[in-house]
Amino acid sequence: MNIRLKHTGAALLAAALVLTACGGDDDDAGPAEPAASDEATATDTTDDTTPESTGDDTAEPSDDQPDLAGTTLTFWIMGDNSGAFEELVAPFTDETGIEVDVEAIPWENVNDRLTTAVASGDGPDVTQIGLSLLPTFLAGEALMDVSGMVADYPNLADSNFPSGVSQAALNPEGTVASFPWVSDTRVLFYRSDVLSEAGYDAPPATWDEIHEVAAALAERGGDEYGYYIPQWDAPLPISYVWQAGGDVIDDTGAIDLQTPEFEAAVDHYLAFHDQGVVPVNSDFDQALGFITGAAPMLVSGPYLEGAIRDQAPELDGAWGVTTVPAGVDNTSLFAGSNVGVWANSEHPEAALELINFLADPQTQLAWYEAVNELPAVTGALDELKAGDSETVSVYADQLANSRLLPLHPQWDAVGSEILNTLNSIALTGADRDTALADLYAAVESMTG
Amino acid sequence: MRDDRGTLPATKLRHRSAIRRRAVPYVFVGPALLLLLAFGVLPIVVAGFVSLTDLDIAGLANRDNVSFVGLENYRTLLSDGDFWRSIRVTLAFIVIGVPAIIAISLAIAFGLAQGTNRWFRALRTFYFLPAITAIVAISLVWGLLYNTQFGLLNYLLDSVGLPKVNWLSDPTVAKFSVGIVAVWRATGLNSIIFLAAIQNIPQEYYDAAALDGAGEWQKFRYVTFPLLRFALMFVTVTTLIAWLQFFDEPFVLTDGGPVGATTSVSLFIYREGFSRNQFGYASAGTVALFCLILVVTATQLRLFRRNDAS
Amino acid sequence: MPRSGTKSRRRFVIGVIMTIGALLTAFPFVWMITTSFKPLREARTYPPTVLPDEATWESYVTLFRDLEFGRYLTNTIIVVVVGFVGLAFMAMAGYGFARYRFVGKNVMFLVVLATLMIPVQVTLIPSYLILNKIGLTGTVVGIAVPTLVSAFGIFLFRQFMETLPDEVFEAARLDGAGEFRIFYSIVLPLSKPILAVQTILTFIAGWNSFLWPLVIAGKQENYTLSVGLALLNQQQSVNPPLQMAGASLMVIPTILIFVALQRFVVAGFTMSGLK
């Protein structure tokens, strides 16, 4: 029995080794050296056709402009806007003959799909990348460096995008791996009717003012609060650090939390809880809370505007948005999504054609119309700003003063550690100084 | 167990057909076993290997990024406060959950065993329902019931003048809220197993006990309970394994919150490793959990066996 | 007979208690179904209404018209059908372990039990690589493969088939029936109860599968109902009626299957020797 067990074990180990070895390298999951970029610089424009490759090898682009009609691209979209996206790219297919297969992935499961795709080297051609996941995509070498090809696509020039998401800001390694697609930022939503009832005719513009107003609004008692802090919102405390005039990354690019500005941000965050002006239930629905007036002020993104207009059109005129209250300044979070070409896509040119189309100001505006996601292209933003929507000009102003979360490979873990620490102080009464000391130690050990 | 030996007249055929006959059982168990090896056992072995490396997503993409770190992951795990907290949380769930599930399932089974008419049979469906419902659907339904703003439970409390409860946001209450859903889900199948075992007990035994003047309690103590032994053992072992792997309910209802109060060991491994792609570390956690389950199960089986012997 | 009088009274009381318990247990499902017919606004009002004031099919229409739930339903049915191949494998394995003696049997059975002890998240990447190697990713068949056989199922089949009387086999062998013939035409018909149990469990496993369809699908058109339902779950603002309509769509068929097969189910466990 024992001997036999050993044998079985050995056989299993052998099998496992074979499998993991195979999984690792005989497909093209390997280093993301785009087969295309090294030759792409030499492209010139004559017409010829390259048949669409269906083999295992990456297509070698010919020296001629290939005819891309008949190519099919797979596109990963996060969340449930796949129907709207199919409509968005219909004109693109009509014009170029490039088909687009759209696949929707629930936000919570993006990581599952990403890891299995990286492990097998079997991904889409083009993918949406939530900015918070960008470090993971880069670390997994899931995106193609298209720096050698990008010159042929006018809409993808760096000058078209806000400076907060320049290629230099997006790619710590100096590559060109993804392009801004939709932008998102956080602004202060407020119920002007509720505020004026409490005697405030303008929304709070500074940290001190927002604490004052929130306290006054919470006086209404019962289930009525002054402000709302989502317990799952890891970027929020970081934007407080920026507003305090600090940063969480030092000059050397390392994560550094032990600064007076970080402490100021922590105290700003905790003060809302100490004064009891925010709800403490984790399943608080912010749209509903805003509509009923239970949470008459909160920091959120354009999607909240969509939800309010959808669910409570009668509130029109009773609410507004403004840039976030300032500590030292009023920096907010630059969020949103990029799009990039998958590392071993067989159709890099067609993929870039699609991304170029998505970055066209007209496409950007159409997407905003369809799903209320803000453009990431300056031209489209300006056009929106020139329109008569007050909310959009606030978003645009705020985007001009917004920052990306650190693209540090450890950031995701550190960010949730910070959030957990703050929640443990705010919700379970942990001691502030001890908890912060533990946090600093934990971050030290994480980032080594 | 029996050895099946047909007799064959022709000696010439004997050798070949003997081989063939010897192959028969392997043909029967082969397909299922291969699938289990591929998707059940192999991953354990792979996890064992991976737990000795620092594999992360960069390593998945390119094996040059993987290095051997020996027992480093295990050392980190044992000094990780969050890991120990998840052990404590899981133990708390087990201490309350295992007896609760067994007691409630037994009670339901006895209740259902009282009648055999159509009505009693129809009731089985109601009790079995939670066990066969998709976890995604369950999380949505219970999330709606527990909702603090417009959920039914708080409305009921409110209407009898009690204060509202933060079902999923208060660290202590959340444990119970999540536990209730887990118990609610688990009783269905176990009740059916107990019911089957109860109905398996021949009526003669009870009649004999009645002749000896045994009351209801004595009947239970000397007839029912001993004959439910195997079912009890089976349910206890599978329930305990299920609690040790407790994952679904806290994952969908609270995501392990508030502040880790419902983060079970499985969820801890998932969070630390599989959602942050630290596969080496997560595999170490997996191997540790696997060993824990193995030890607990072996201990249980031994206890049952010892009781059987006495 | 006074005795039977107290007995029937006791049975009545227990019946009432069990009925109340059953209603409590099933209540979340009642809530689910009624909510699915409410308009969005009503589903989020306080105090909540038990029955919808103005019932509407809107959410169900949305699911099928705008959200491809028809396709997810088809895929789910395919996954379930493939799952029944696994049922055959489990029955065969249970029979093999129950009725034969062979080299390596104990080790193999230990292997079966060991698979009960590994949490599913762990198997994700290795299993994915295996499926990728055999070229099953991106197919609906591939979705069903990793969960095709379960240790629990094999165990139940083995328990049941050990209780089959030997005489049956003797008689069949004397008639010169081959081993597989015996299995197919004698053992399986005798195993109806346990097959019913396993049919339900297999159906449920396929019907509710979530993780594999999501990861293996490769295309949205291969998604199953569970995944479609997860796509409805948004962090910012929930739409309870739509979610409950999706949930009802998933739950109601499982209820129907169980009702259809439930008279075999208890018998199945009964005869599997769990005593």
Short mmCIF file of N, CA, C and O in Angstrom, two decimals, chain A residues 43-124:
data_model
loop_
_atom_site.label_atom_id
_atom_site.label_comp_id
_atom_site.label_asym_id
_atom_site.label_seq_id
_atom_site.Cartn_x
_atom_site.Cartn_y
_atom_site.Cartn_z
N THR A 43 6.59 49.97 -42.52
CA THR A 43 5.42 49.91 -43.41
C THR A 43 5.36 51.15 -44.30
O THR A 43 5.65 52.25 -43.88
N ASP A 44 5.00 50.92 -45.53
CA ASP A 44 4.66 52.06 -46.36
C ASP A 44 3.31 51.73 -46.97
O ASP A 44 2.77 50.66 -46.78
N THR A 45 2.76 52.64 -47.69
CA THR A 45 1.38 52.45 -48.05
C THR A 45 1.19 52.06 -49.50
O THR A 45 1.09 52.91 -50.37
N THR A 46 1.20 50.79 -49.76
CA THR A 46 0.75 50.32 -51.06
C THR A 46 -0.30 49.28 -50.78
O THR A 46 -0.32 48.69 -49.72
N ASP A 47 -1.11 49.07 -51.77
CA ASP A 47 -2.21 48.15 -51.52
C ASP A 47 -1.82 46.73 -51.87
O ASP A 47 -1.31 46.45 -52.92
N ASP A 48 -2.07 45.88 -50.99
CA ASP A 48 -1.84 44.48 -51.26
C ASP A 48 -2.65 43.73 -50.22
O ASP A 48 -3.14 44.30 -49.27
N THR A 49 -2.80 42.45 -50.37
CA THR A 49 -3.57 41.74 -49.36
C THR A 49 -2.70 40.73 -48.66
O THR A 49 -1.93 40.02 -49.28
N THR A 50 -2.83 40.71 -47.37
CA THR A 50 -2.25 39.62 -46.61
C THR A 50 -3.42 38.74 -46.21
O THR A 50 -4.36 39.25 -45.60
N PRO A 51 -3.39 37.49 -46.55
CA PRO A 51 -4.51 36.65 -46.10
C PRO A 51 -4.49 36.60 -44.58
O PRO A 51 -3.44 36.66 -43.96
N GLU A 52 -5.67 36.51 -44.06
CA GLU A 52 -5.79 36.47 -42.61
C GLU A 52 -5.17 35.19 -42.08
O GLU A 52 -5.45 34.11 -42.56
N SER A 53 -4.29 35.34 -41.14
CA SER A 53 -3.63 34.16 -40.61
C SER A 53 -4.54 33.44 -39.63
O SER A 53 -5.20 34.06 -38.81
N THR A 54 -4.57 32.15 -39.72
CA THR A 54 -5.36 31.43 -38.73
C THR A 54 -4.49 30.43 -37.99
O THR A 54 -4.97 29.65 -37.20
N GLY A 55 -3.21 30.45 -38.28
CA GLY A 55 -2.34 29.46 -37.67
C GLY A 55 -2.03 29.81 -36.23
O GLY A 55 -2.60 30.74 -35.67
N ASP A 56 -1.10 29.07 -35.64
CA ASP A 56 -0.75 29.34 -34.26
C ASP A 56 0.21 30.51 -34.16
O ASP A 56 0.37 31.10 -33.11
N ASP A 57 0.88 30.79 -35.25
CA ASP A 57 1.90 31.82 -35.16
C ASP A 57 1.29 33.19 -35.35
O ASP A 57 0.28 33.37 -35.99
N THR A 58 1.96 34.14 -34.78
CA THR A 58 1.50 35.50 -34.94
C THR A 58 1.71 35.92 -36.38
O THR A 58 2.70 35.57 -36.99
N ALA A 59 0.76 36.67 -36.88
CA ALA A 59 0.88 37.08 -38.27
C ALA A 59 2.05 38.05 -38.42
O ALA A 59 2.19 38.98 -37.66
N GLU A 60 2.86 37.77 -39.39
CA GLU A 60 3.92 38.72 -39.71
C GLU A 60 3.33 39.75 -40.65
O GLU A 60 2.84 39.41 -41.72
N PRO A 61 3.36 40.97 -40.28
CA PRO A 61 2.79 41.94 -41.21
C PRO A 61 3.70 42.06 -42.43
O PRO A 61 4.92 42.00 -42.30
N SER A 62 3.11 42.19 -43.56
CA SER A 62 3.94 42.35 -44.75
C SER A 62 4.40 43.81 -44.80
O SER A 62 3.99 44.63 -44.00
N ASP A 63 5.21 44.10 -45.77
CA ASP A 63 5.68 45.47 -45.87
C ASP A 63 4.63 46.37 -46.49
O ASP A 63 4.85 47.55 -46.69
N ASP A 64 3.49 45.78 -46.80
CA ASP A 64 2.47 46.59 -47.45
C ASP A 64 1.31 46.79 -46.51
O ASP A 64 1.13 46.05 -45.57
N GLN A 65 0.51 47.76 -46.85
CA GLN A 65 -0.69 47.99 -46.05
C GLN A 65 -1.63 46.81 -46.29
O GLN A 65 -2.04 46.56 -47.42
N PRO A 66 -1.94 46.03 -45.29
CA PRO A 66 -2.79 44.87 -45.52
C PRO A 66 -4.25 45.28 -45.68
O PRO A 66 -4.65 46.34 -45.20
N ASP A 67 -4.97 44.45 -46.38
CA ASP A 67 -6.40 44.67 -46.46
C ASP A 67 -7.05 43.94 -45.30
O ASP A 67 -6.94 42.72 -45.19
N LEU A 68 -7.67 44.67 -44.42
CA LEU A 68 -8.12 44.06 -43.16
C LEU A 68 -9.54 43.54 -43.23
O LEU A 68 -10.05 42.96 -42.28
N ALA A 69 -10.23 43.77 -44.33
CA ALA A 69 -11.62 43.33 -44.42
C ALA A 69 -11.69 41.82 -44.21
O ALA A 69 -10.85 41.08 -44.71
N GLY A 70 -12.68 41.40 -43.47
CA GLY A 70 -12.83 39.97 -43.22
C GLY A 70 -12.18 39.52 -41.92
O GLY A 70 -12.40 38.42 -41.47
N THR A 71 -11.37 40.39 -41.32
CA THR A 71 -10.79 40.06 -40.02
C THR A 71 -11.89 40.10 -38.95
O THR A 71 -12.80 40.90 -39.03
N THR A 72 -11.79 39.21 -37.98
CA THR A 72 -12.72 39.29 -36.84
C THR A 72 -11.92 39.54 -35.57
O THR A 72 -10.98 38.81 -35.28
N LEU A 73 -12.29 40.57 -34.86
CA LEU A 73 -11.63 40.90 -33.60
C LEU A 73 -12.53 40.51 -32.44
O LEU A 73 -13.74 40.69 -32.51
N THR A 74 -11.92 39.99 -31.36
CA THR A 74 -12.71 39.83 -30.14
C THR A 74 -12.39 41.00 -29.21
O THR A 74 -11.23 41.39 -29.08
N PHE A 75 -13.42 41.50 -28.59
CA PHE A 75 -13.26 42.66 -27.72
C PHE A 75 -13.86 42.34 -26.36
O PHE A 75 -15.01 41.94 -26.26
N TRP A 76 -13.05 42.51 -25.32
CA TRP A 76 -13.56 42.31 -23.96
C TRP A 76 -14.07 43.64 -23.42
O TRP A 76 -13.31 44.61 -23.34
N ILE A 77 -15.32 43.65 -23.01
CA ILE A 77 -15.86 44.84 -22.37
C ILE A 77 -16.24 44.48 -20.94
O ILE A 77 -16.71 43.37 -20.68
N MET A 78 -15.97 45.39 -20.00
CA MET A 78 -16.26 45.11 -18.60
C MET A 78 -17.64 45.66 -18.24
O MET A 78 -17.98 46.77 -18.63
N GLY A 79 -18.39 44.87 -17.50
CA GLY A 79 -19.72 45.33 -17.13
C GLY A 79 -20.73 44.90 -18.18
O GLY A 79 -20.49 43.98 -18.95
N ASP A 80 -21.87 45.55 -18.21
CA ASP A 80 -22.95 45.01 -19.05
C ASP A 80 -23.36 45.95 -20.19
O ASP A 80 -24.52 46.04 -20.52
N ASN A 81 -22.38 46.64 -20.77
CA ASN A 81 -22.73 47.53 -21.88
C ASN A 81 -22.46 46.91 -23.24
O ASN A 81 -22.25 47.63 -24.22
N SER A 82 -22.45 45.58 -23.32
CA SER A 82 -22.04 44.97 -24.59
C SER A 82 -23.00 45.32 -25.73
O SER A 82 -22.57 45.52 -26.86
N GLY A 83 -24.29 45.39 -25.42
CA GLY A 83 -25.25 45.71 -26.48
C GLY A 83 -24.97 47.08 -27.08
O GLY A 83 -24.92 47.25 -28.31
N ALA A 84 -24.76 48.05 -26.20
CA ALA A 84 -24.50 49.41 -26.67
C ALA A 84 -23.19 49.46 -27.46
O ALA A 84 -23.08 50.18 -28.45
N PHE A 85 -22.24 48.66 -27.06
CA PHE A 85 -20.96 48.68 -27.75
C PHE A 85 -21.09 48.11 -29.16
O PHE A 85 -20.48 48.61 -30.11
N GLU A 86 -21.87 47.06 -29.30
CA GLU A 86 -22.09 46.49 -30.63
C GLU A 86 -22.67 47.54 -31.57
O GLU A 86 -22.27 47.64 -32.73
N GLU A 87 -23.61 48.33 -31.04
CA GLU A 87 -24.18 49.39 -31.87
C GLU A 87 -23.12 50.43 -32.21
O GLU A 87 -23.08 50.96 -33.33
N LEU A 88 -22.27 50.73 -31.24
CA LEU A 88 -21.25 51.75 -31.44
C LEU A 88 -20.31 51.40 -32.59
O LEU A 88 -19.92 52.26 -33.37
N VAL A 89 -19.92 50.11 -32.68
CA VAL A 89 -18.92 49.75 -33.67
C VAL A 89 -19.52 49.30 -35.00
O VAL A 89 -18.79 48.97 -35.93
N ALA A 90 -20.86 49.29 -35.10
CA ALA A 90 -21.48 48.88 -36.38
C ALA A 90 -20.96 49.72 -37.55
O ALA A 90 -20.57 49.16 -38.59
N PRO A 91 -20.89 51.06 -37.42
CA PRO A 91 -20.37 51.84 -38.55
C PRO A 91 -18.92 51.49 -38.89
O PRO A 91 -18.54 51.51 -40.06
N PHE A 92 -18.15 51.17 -37.87
CA PHE A 92 -16.75 50.79 -38.09
C PHE A 92 -16.67 49.53 -38.95
O PHE A 92 -15.88 49.45 -39.89
N THR A 93 -17.52 48.55 -38.65
CA THR A 93 -17.54 47.33 -39.43
C THR A 93 -17.97 47.61 -40.87
O THR A 93 -17.40 47.08 -41.82
N ASP A 94 -18.98 48.46 -41.01
CA ASP A 94 -19.44 48.80 -42.37
C ASP A 94 -18.32 49.40 -43.19
O ASP A 94 -18.16 49.12 -44.37
N GLU A 95 -17.51 50.23 -42.55
CA GLU A 95 -16.50 50.98 -43.28
C GLU A 95 -15.28 50.13 -43.59
O GLU A 95 -14.72 50.21 -44.68
N THR A 96 -14.84 49.32 -42.63
CA THR A 96 -13.57 48.61 -42.80
C THR A 96 -13.74 47.14 -43.13
O THR A 96 -12.79 46.49 -43.54
N GLY A 97 -14.93 46.61 -42.88
CA GLY A 97 -15.11 45.17 -43.08
C GLY A 97 -14.55 44.35 -41.93
O GLY A 97 -14.52 43.12 -41.99
N ILE A 98 -14.10 45.00 -40.87
CA ILE A 98 -13.58 44.26 -39.71
C ILE A 98 -14.73 43.96 -38.75
O ILE A 98 -15.40 44.87 -38.28
N GLU A 99 -14.96 42.69 -38.51
CA GLU A 99 -16.02 42.30 -37.59
C GLU A 99 -15.53 42.41 -36.15
O GLU A 99 -14.35 42.18 -35.88
N VAL A 100 -16.45 42.75 -35.22
CA VAL A 100 -16.06 42.82 -33.81
C VAL A 100 -16.99 41.92 -32.99
O VAL A 100 -18.19 42.12 -32.98
N ASP A 101 -16.40 40.91 -32.36
CA ASP A 101 -17.15 40.05 -31.43
C ASP A 101 -17.00 40.62 -30.03
O ASP A 101 -15.88 40.69 -29.52
N VAL A 102 -18.10 40.98 -29.42
CA VAL A 102 -18.01 41.61 -28.10
C VAL A 102 -18.30 40.59 -27.02
O VAL A 102 -19.22 39.78 -27.15
N GLU A 103 -17.51 40.62 -25.98
CA GLU A 103 -17.75 39.72 -24.86
C GLU A 103 -17.78 40.51 -23.56
O GLU A 103 -16.82 41.19 -23.23
N ALA A 104 -18.89 40.41 -22.83
CA ALA A 104 -19.02 41.17 -21.59
C ALA A 104 -18.51 40.34 -20.43
O ALA A 104 -18.78 39.15 -20.34
N ILE A 105 -17.76 40.96 -19.54
CA ILE A 105 -17.24 40.27 -18.37
C ILE A 105 -17.67 41.04 -17.13
O ILE A 105 -17.47 42.25 -17.07
N PRO A 106 -18.29 40.35 -16.16
CA PRO A 106 -18.68 41.07 -14.94
C PRO A 106 -17.44 41.68 -14.29
O PRO A 106 -16.39 41.04 -14.23
N TRP A 107 -17.56 42.91 -13.80
CA TRP A 107 -16.41 43.58 -13.20
C TRP A 107 -15.72 42.72 -12.16
O TRP A 107 -14.50 42.70 -12.08
N GLU A 108 -16.50 42.01 -11.34
CA GLU A 108 -15.88 41.25 -10.24
C GLU A 108 -15.03 40.10 -10.77
O GLU A 108 -14.23 39.55 -10.04
N ASN A 109 -15.27 39.69 -12.00
CA ASN A 109 -14.59 38.48 -12.48
C ASN A 109 -13.52 38.77 -13.52
O ASN A 109 -12.99 37.86 -14.13
N VAL A 110 -13.21 40.04 -13.70
CA VAL A 110 -12.21 40.40 -14.70
C VAL A 110 -10.90 39.68 -14.40
O VAL A 110 -10.24 39.14 -15.28
N ASN A 111 -10.55 39.66 -13.10
CA ASN A 111 -9.27 39.06 -12.75
C ASN A 111 -9.21 37.57 -13.07
O ASN A 111 -8.18 37.07 -13.52
N ASP A 112 -10.34 36.86 -12.88
CA ASP A 112 -10.36 35.43 -13.22
C ASP A 112 -10.07 35.23 -14.71
O ASP A 112 -9.29 34.37 -15.11
N ARG A 113 -10.73 36.05 -15.51
CA ARG A 113 -10.54 35.92 -16.96
C ARG A 113 -9.12 36.29 -17.34
O ARG A 113 -8.50 35.64 -18.18
N LEU A 114 -8.62 37.33 -16.71
CA LEU A 114 -7.28 37.81 -17.06
C LEU A 114 -6.23 36.74 -16.74
O LEU A 114 -5.38 36.42 -17.58
N THR A 115 -6.30 36.17 -15.54
CA THR A 115 -5.26 35.22 -15.16
C THR A 115 -5.31 33.97 -16.02
O THR A 115 -4.27 33.47 -16.45
N THR A 116 -6.51 33.47 -16.29
CA THR A 116 -6.56 32.26 -17.12
C THR A 116 -6.11 32.57 -18.54
O THR A 116 -5.45 31.75 -19.18
N ALA A 117 -6.43 33.76 -19.02
CA ALA A 117 -5.99 34.11 -20.36
C ALA A 117 -4.48 34.26 -20.42
O ALA A 117 -3.83 33.81 -21.37
N VAL A 118 -3.91 34.88 -19.39
CA VAL A 118 -2.45 35.03 -19.37
C VAL A 118 -1.77 33.67 -19.27
O VAL A 118 -0.79 33.38 -19.95
N ALA A 119 -2.34 32.80 -18.43
CA ALA A 119 -1.74 31.49 -18.23
C ALA A 119 -1.73 30.68 -19.52
O ALA A 119 -0.80 29.93 -19.78
N SER A 120 -2.77 30.83 -20.32
CA SER A 120 -2.87 29.99 -21.51
C SER A 120 -2.43 30.75 -22.76
O SER A 120 -2.29 30.17 -23.82
N GLY A 121 -2.22 32.05 -22.64
CA GLY A 121 -1.86 32.84 -23.81
C GLY A 121 -3.00 33.01 -24.78
O GLY A 121 -2.82 33.31 -25.95
N ASP A 122 -4.20 32.82 -24.28
CA ASP A 122 -5.35 32.74 -25.16
C ASP A 122 -6.34 33.84 -24.77
O ASP A 122 -7.23 33.60 -23.98
N GLY A 123 -6.11 35.04 -25.28
CA GLY A 123 -6.94 36.16 -24.88
C GLY A 123 -7.72 36.74 -26.04
O GLY A 123 -7.77 36.16 -27.10
N PRO A 124 -8.31 37.91 -25.82
CA PRO A 124 -9.04 38.57 -26.91
C PRO A 124 -8.04 39.29 -27.83
O PRO A 124 -6.83 39.12 -27.68
#
